[in-house]
C-alpha cells in the first residue's frame, strides 16, 4: 500500500475512534468558536503539572510569601472573571530579573520578579488576565494537539484511567518545547483582548494592559536586555498597543451605553 493511502486510512480510523470516544466539538467561550479539543481537562492538568515541575527545576521560585500572596490574590480574582472559572489556577513568581510571564496548560501561570518590579496593580491584573486568556482559549492545548503524533494522542485519549504516566510525560516534554517557542501572533492578540476584558470584569482598571504595554515600549529603548525573551515570543509591542486600544474603546462604549 502506498504510504499516502496508508496515512489517509489511519487518519480516517483515528477520526472514527475519536467520534466513538465521544470527542466532539465544544463551544469555546473565550474564542466564541466551536473547536475540537481532544485532550480532556484531566490530561491538560496532568500535562501542566508535569511542565510546572520541570519549570521549577530549571528556574528558581521567588519564595516571598507576601509577594506570592499578592500575585495569587489578583490572579484568582481575574481567573474567576474569565471564561474558564472552574479550573484550579496556580500563580507563582520566578526569581528572574528579566520581564516575562507565561501560562502552561491546565491553569499554571508564572510571572518573573522583574515584571513584578515594574507593574502596578492594574497592570499586573491585565498581564495575569493575558495568561489566563491563553489558558481559557486553550492556546497551549490546541498547539500541542497539532504537534503530537497519532500514537501519543490516541494513547492520551483512549488509555483507561491507570494514569498514562509515560504518555503524559512525553506530551509535557513536547508542550514544554512548543511553549518556549511562543504562541502565534493571533493567539497573542487574542490573549491581550481577553486579558483586558477579564481584568476589567474583575474590577481592575480598564487601562492596565495599555499602560503596561506603553511601559514596555519605553523599556525597549532603555533596558532592552531585560526584554529579550519577551520580545522574541510576542508580536511587536506597537501592534499589541493598537489591538488593546480597540478593545478598550469597545469596553468603554459598552460602559457608556449601559
Ligand atoms: Zn502571551
Short mmCIF file of C-alpha atoms and ligand atoms in Angstrom, two decimals:
data_model
loop_
_atom_site.label_atom_id
_atom_site.label_comp_id
_atom_site.label_asym_id
_atom_site.label_seq_id
_atom_site.Cartn_x
_atom_site.Cartn_y
_atom_site.Cartn_z
CA UNK A 1 0.00 0.00 0.00
CA UNK A 2 1.27 3.47 -0.82
CA UNK A 3 2.31 5.45 2.24
CA UNK A 4 -0.13 8.26 1.40
CA UNK A 5 -3.08 5.83 1.26
CA UNK A 6 -1.95 4.20 4.47
CA UNK A 7 -1.76 7.61 6.13
CA UNK A 8 -5.26 8.50 4.96
CA UNK A 9 -6.69 5.23 6.26
CA UNK A 10 -5.02 5.79 9.60
CA UNK A 11 -6.42 9.31 9.70
CA UNK A 12 -9.95 8.04 8.90
CA UNK A 13 -9.72 5.35 11.57
CA UNK A 14 -8.46 7.89 14.02
CA UNK A 15 -11.41 10.19 13.36
CA UNK A 16 -13.88 7.29 13.74
CA UNK A 17 -12.23 6.35 17.00
CA UNK A 18 -12.43 9.93 18.24
CA UNK A 19 -16.10 10.18 17.39
CA UNK A 20 -16.87 6.89 19.09
CA UNK A 21 -14.98 8.05 22.17
CA UNK A 22 -17.37 10.97 22.38
CA UNK A 23 -14.84 13.66 21.42
CA UNK A 24 -16.98 16.29 19.79
CA UNK A 25 -16.65 19.95 19.06
CA UNK A 26 -17.04 22.13 22.11
CA UNK A 27 -18.00 25.78 22.25
CA UNK A 28 -15.07 27.82 23.45
CA UNK A 29 -16.44 30.95 25.16
CA UNK A 30 -13.03 32.60 25.11
CA UNK A 31 -12.78 32.42 21.34
CA UNK A 32 -16.51 32.42 20.57
CA UNK A 33 -15.99 29.45 18.23
CA UNK A 34 -16.70 25.75 18.17
CA UNK A 35 -13.44 23.85 18.47
CA UNK A 36 -12.27 20.29 18.64
CA UNK A 37 -10.40 19.64 21.85
CA UNK A 38 -9.12 16.06 22.02
CA UNK A 39 -7.11 16.38 25.20
CA UNK A 40 -9.56 16.43 28.10
CA UNK A 41 -9.23 18.70 31.11
CA UNK A 42 -7.82 15.96 33.34
CA UNK A 43 -4.99 15.33 30.87
CA UNK A 44 -4.41 19.07 30.39
CA UNK A 45 -3.95 19.44 34.14
CA UNK A 46 -1.67 16.38 34.30
CA UNK A 47 0.46 17.74 31.43
CA UNK A 48 0.57 21.21 33.04
CA UNK A 49 1.59 19.72 36.41
CA UNK A 50 4.46 17.87 34.76
CA UNK A 51 5.58 21.03 32.92
CA UNK A 52 5.35 23.10 36.11
CA UNK A 53 7.65 20.63 37.88
CA UNK A 54 10.20 20.98 35.11
CA UNK A 55 9.85 24.76 35.06
CA UNK A 56 10.52 24.99 38.77
CA UNK A 57 13.50 22.70 38.46
CA UNK A 58 15.03 24.91 35.76
CA UNK A 59 14.18 28.32 37.23
CA UNK A 60 14.22 29.26 40.91
CA UNK A 61 10.98 30.43 42.53
CA UNK A 62 10.89 33.75 44.33
CA UNK A 63 9.77 32.49 47.71
CA UNK A 64 8.45 35.67 49.25
CA UNK A 65 5.13 34.84 50.95
CA UNK A 66 3.74 38.38 50.76
CA UNK A 67 4.55 38.89 47.10
CA UNK A 68 3.24 35.42 46.19
CA UNK A 69 0.02 36.05 48.10
CA UNK A 70 -0.37 39.41 46.30
CA UNK A 71 0.02 37.83 42.85
CA UNK A 72 -2.19 34.90 43.79
CA UNK A 73 -4.99 37.11 45.12
CA UNK A 74 -5.12 39.24 41.98
CA UNK A 75 -4.72 36.17 39.73
CA UNK A 76 -7.55 34.24 41.38
CA UNK A 77 -9.87 37.27 41.19
CA UNK A 78 -9.17 37.76 37.47
CA UNK A 79 -9.46 33.99 36.79
CA UNK A 80 -12.96 33.91 38.35
CA UNK A 81 -13.99 36.69 35.96
CA UNK A 82 -12.61 34.75 32.98
CA UNK A 83 -14.20 32.21 30.66
CA UNK A 84 -12.84 29.19 32.46
CA UNK A 85 -13.52 29.87 36.14
CA UNK A 86 -14.00 26.22 37.09
CA UNK A 87 -10.32 25.39 36.62
CA UNK A 88 -7.91 25.42 39.58
CA UNK A 89 -5.27 28.13 38.95
CA UNK A 90 -1.76 28.37 40.38
CA UNK A 91 0.17 31.66 40.32
CA UNK A 92 3.86 31.75 41.12
CA UNK A 93 6.80 34.15 40.84
CA UNK A 94 10.11 33.16 39.24
CA UNK A 95 13.22 34.76 40.68
CA UNK A 96 14.36 36.18 37.33
CA UNK A 97 15.36 39.78 36.57
CA UNK A 98 14.03 39.78 33.01
CA UNK A 99 10.44 40.87 32.41
CA UNK A 100 8.28 37.91 31.44
CA UNK A 101 5.09 35.98 32.15
CA UNK A 102 3.70 32.76 30.78
CA UNK A 103 0.97 30.18 31.08
CA UNK A 104 1.08 26.40 30.94
CA UNK A 105 -1.95 24.27 30.02
CA UNK A 106 -4.24 23.32 32.89
CA UNK A 107 -4.06 26.52 34.97
CA UNK A 108 -0.39 27.24 35.75
CA UNK A 109 0.75 30.87 35.50
CA UNK A 110 4.20 32.34 36.17
CA UNK A 111 5.41 35.93 36.34
CA UNK A 112 9.01 36.97 36.86
CA UNK A 113 10.22 39.16 39.70
CA UNK A 114 11.39 41.60 37.02
CA UNK A 115 7.82 42.00 35.80
CA UNK A 116 6.53 42.45 39.32
CA UNK A 117 9.07 45.23 39.85
CA UNK A 118 7.67 47.37 37.06
CA UNK A 119 3.91 46.64 37.07
CA UNK A 120 1.33 48.35 39.26
CA UNK A 121 -1.78 46.50 40.46
CA UNK A 122 -3.97 47.19 37.42
CA UNK A 123 -1.13 46.34 35.05
CA UNK A 124 -0.40 43.09 36.87
CA UNK A 125 -4.12 42.18 36.75
CA UNK A 126 -4.06 42.73 32.98
CA UNK A 127 -0.87 40.67 32.49
CA UNK A 128 -2.30 37.81 34.57
CA UNK A 129 -5.51 38.19 32.55
CA UNK A 130 -3.46 37.77 29.35
CA UNK A 131 -2.04 34.48 30.66
CA UNK A 132 -5.47 33.34 31.91
CA UNK A 133 -6.73 34.19 28.41
CA UNK A 134 -4.18 31.76 26.88
CA UNK A 135 -5.47 29.06 29.25
CA UNK A 136 -9.18 29.86 28.77
CA UNK A 137 -8.81 29.82 24.98
CA UNK A 138 -6.72 26.62 25.28
CA UNK A 139 -3.97 28.02 23.07
CA UNK A 140 -1.32 25.69 24.52
CA UNK A 141 -3.52 22.61 24.29
CA UNK A 142 -4.51 23.35 20.68
CA UNK A 143 -0.89 23.88 19.73
CA UNK A 144 0.05 20.63 21.40
CA UNK A 145 -2.74 18.70 19.64
CA UNK A 146 -1.43 19.65 16.25
CA UNK A 147 2.10 18.58 17.12
CA UNK A 148 1.62 15.27 18.90
CA UNK A 149 1.75 12.17 16.70
CA UNK A 150 -1.26 9.90 16.35
CA UNK A 151 0.12 7.25 18.65
CA UNK A 152 0.72 9.60 21.54
CA UNK A 153 -2.51 11.48 21.07
CA UNK A 154 -4.57 8.30 20.93
CA UNK A 155 -2.75 6.91 23.96
CA UNK A 156 -3.70 10.08 25.83
CA UNK A 157 -7.30 9.84 24.75
CA UNK A 158 -8.05 6.14 24.86
CA UNK A 159 -5.98 4.61 27.58
CA UNK A 160 -8.07 3.74 30.54
CA UNK A 161 -7.59 5.61 33.70
CA UNK A 162 -4.46 3.98 35.05
CA UNK A 163 -2.89 7.25 34.51
CA UNK A 164 -0.86 7.04 31.32
CA UNK A 165 2.14 8.43 33.10
CA UNK A 166 4.59 7.84 30.30
CA UNK A 167 2.36 9.47 27.69
CA UNK A 168 1.75 12.47 29.94
CA UNK A 169 5.49 12.90 30.47
CA UNK A 170 6.16 12.70 26.73
CA UNK A 171 3.35 15.12 25.93
CA UNK A 172 4.62 17.52 28.62
CA UNK A 173 8.06 17.39 27.07
CA UNK A 174 6.70 18.29 23.62
CA UNK A 175 4.49 21.01 25.12
CA UNK A 176 7.42 22.48 27.02
CA UNK A 177 9.45 22.87 23.84
CA UNK A 178 6.48 24.27 21.91
CA UNK A 179 5.53 26.83 24.50
CA UNK A 180 9.05 28.10 24.91
CA UNK A 181 8.85 28.99 21.20
CA UNK A 182 5.82 31.16 21.97
CA UNK A 183 2.26 31.27 20.66
CA UNK A 184 1.11 32.55 17.28
CA UNK A 185 0.55 36.26 16.72
CA UNK A 186 -3.20 35.72 16.58
CA UNK A 187 -3.16 33.90 19.90
CA UNK A 188 -1.15 36.72 21.47
CA UNK A 189 -3.53 39.40 20.24
CA UNK A 190 -6.47 37.35 21.46
CA UNK A 191 -4.83 36.92 24.89
CA UNK A 192 -4.35 40.72 25.01
CA UNK A 193 -8.05 41.24 24.32
CA UNK A 194 -9.11 38.59 26.83
CA UNK A 195 -6.71 39.92 29.47
CA UNK A 196 -8.10 43.44 29.05
CA UNK A 197 -11.65 42.10 29.33
CA UNK A 198 -11.09 39.73 32.26
CA UNK A 199 -9.18 42.22 34.42
CA UNK A 200 -11.82 44.88 33.74
CA UNK A 201 -14.64 42.43 34.59
CA UNK A 202 -12.77 41.57 37.81
CA UNK A 203 -12.90 45.23 38.85
CA UNK A 204 -9.41 46.40 37.92
CA UNK A 205 -8.67 49.50 35.84
CA UNK A 206 -9.57 49.35 32.17
CA UNK A 207 -6.22 50.88 31.17
CA UNK A 208 -3.96 48.32 32.87
CA UNK A 209 -2.93 46.45 29.73
CA UNK A 210 -2.43 49.61 27.72
CA UNK A 211 -0.26 51.34 30.30
CA UNK A 212 1.77 48.14 30.79
CA UNK A 213 2.45 47.86 27.05
CA UNK A 214 3.42 51.53 26.87
CA UNK A 215 5.80 50.97 29.75
CA UNK A 216 7.36 48.10 27.81
CA UNK A 217 7.70 50.26 24.73
CA UNK A 218 9.75 52.74 26.74
CA UNK A 219 11.82 49.97 28.29
CA UNK A 220 12.64 48.53 24.87
CA UNK A 221 14.88 51.53 24.33
CA UNK A 222 16.22 51.93 27.85
CA UNK A 223 16.76 48.35 29.03
CA UNK A 224 16.39 46.00 26.04
CA UNK A 225 18.37 43.23 27.75
CA UNK A 226 15.53 42.67 30.24
CA UNK A 227 13.05 42.15 27.41
CA UNK A 228 14.97 39.88 25.05
CA UNK A 229 12.98 36.66 25.58
CA UNK A 230 9.72 38.53 25.97
CA UNK A 231 10.09 40.35 22.67
CA UNK A 232 11.20 37.24 20.81
CA UNK A 233 7.99 35.40 21.81
CA UNK A 234 5.47 38.22 21.33
CA UNK A 235 4.35 40.38 18.38
CA UNK A 236 5.80 43.94 18.22
CA UNK A 237 4.57 46.00 21.16
CA UNK A 238 3.27 48.81 18.94
CA UNK A 239 0.92 46.34 17.18
CA UNK A 240 -0.28 45.00 20.52
CA UNK A 241 -0.99 48.56 21.67
CA UNK A 242 -3.26 49.08 18.64
CA UNK A 243 -5.22 45.88 19.34
CA UNK A 244 -5.66 46.77 23.01
CA UNK A 245 -6.70 50.36 22.19
CA UNK A 246 -9.52 48.94 20.07
CA UNK A 247 -10.60 46.60 22.87
CA UNK A 248 -10.56 49.40 25.46
CA UNK A 249 -12.64 51.59 23.14
CA UNK A 250 -15.19 48.78 22.76
CA UNK A 251 -15.44 48.21 26.51
CA UNK A 252 -15.73 51.95 27.18
CA UNK A 253 -18.55 52.31 24.67
CA UNK A 254 -20.36 49.36 26.23
CA UNK A 255 -19.98 51.04 29.63
CA UNK A 256 -21.38 54.35 28.37
CA UNK A 257 -24.36 52.74 26.62
CA UNK A 258 -25.32 50.74 29.73
ZN1 LIG B 1 1.04 35.59 25.59
#
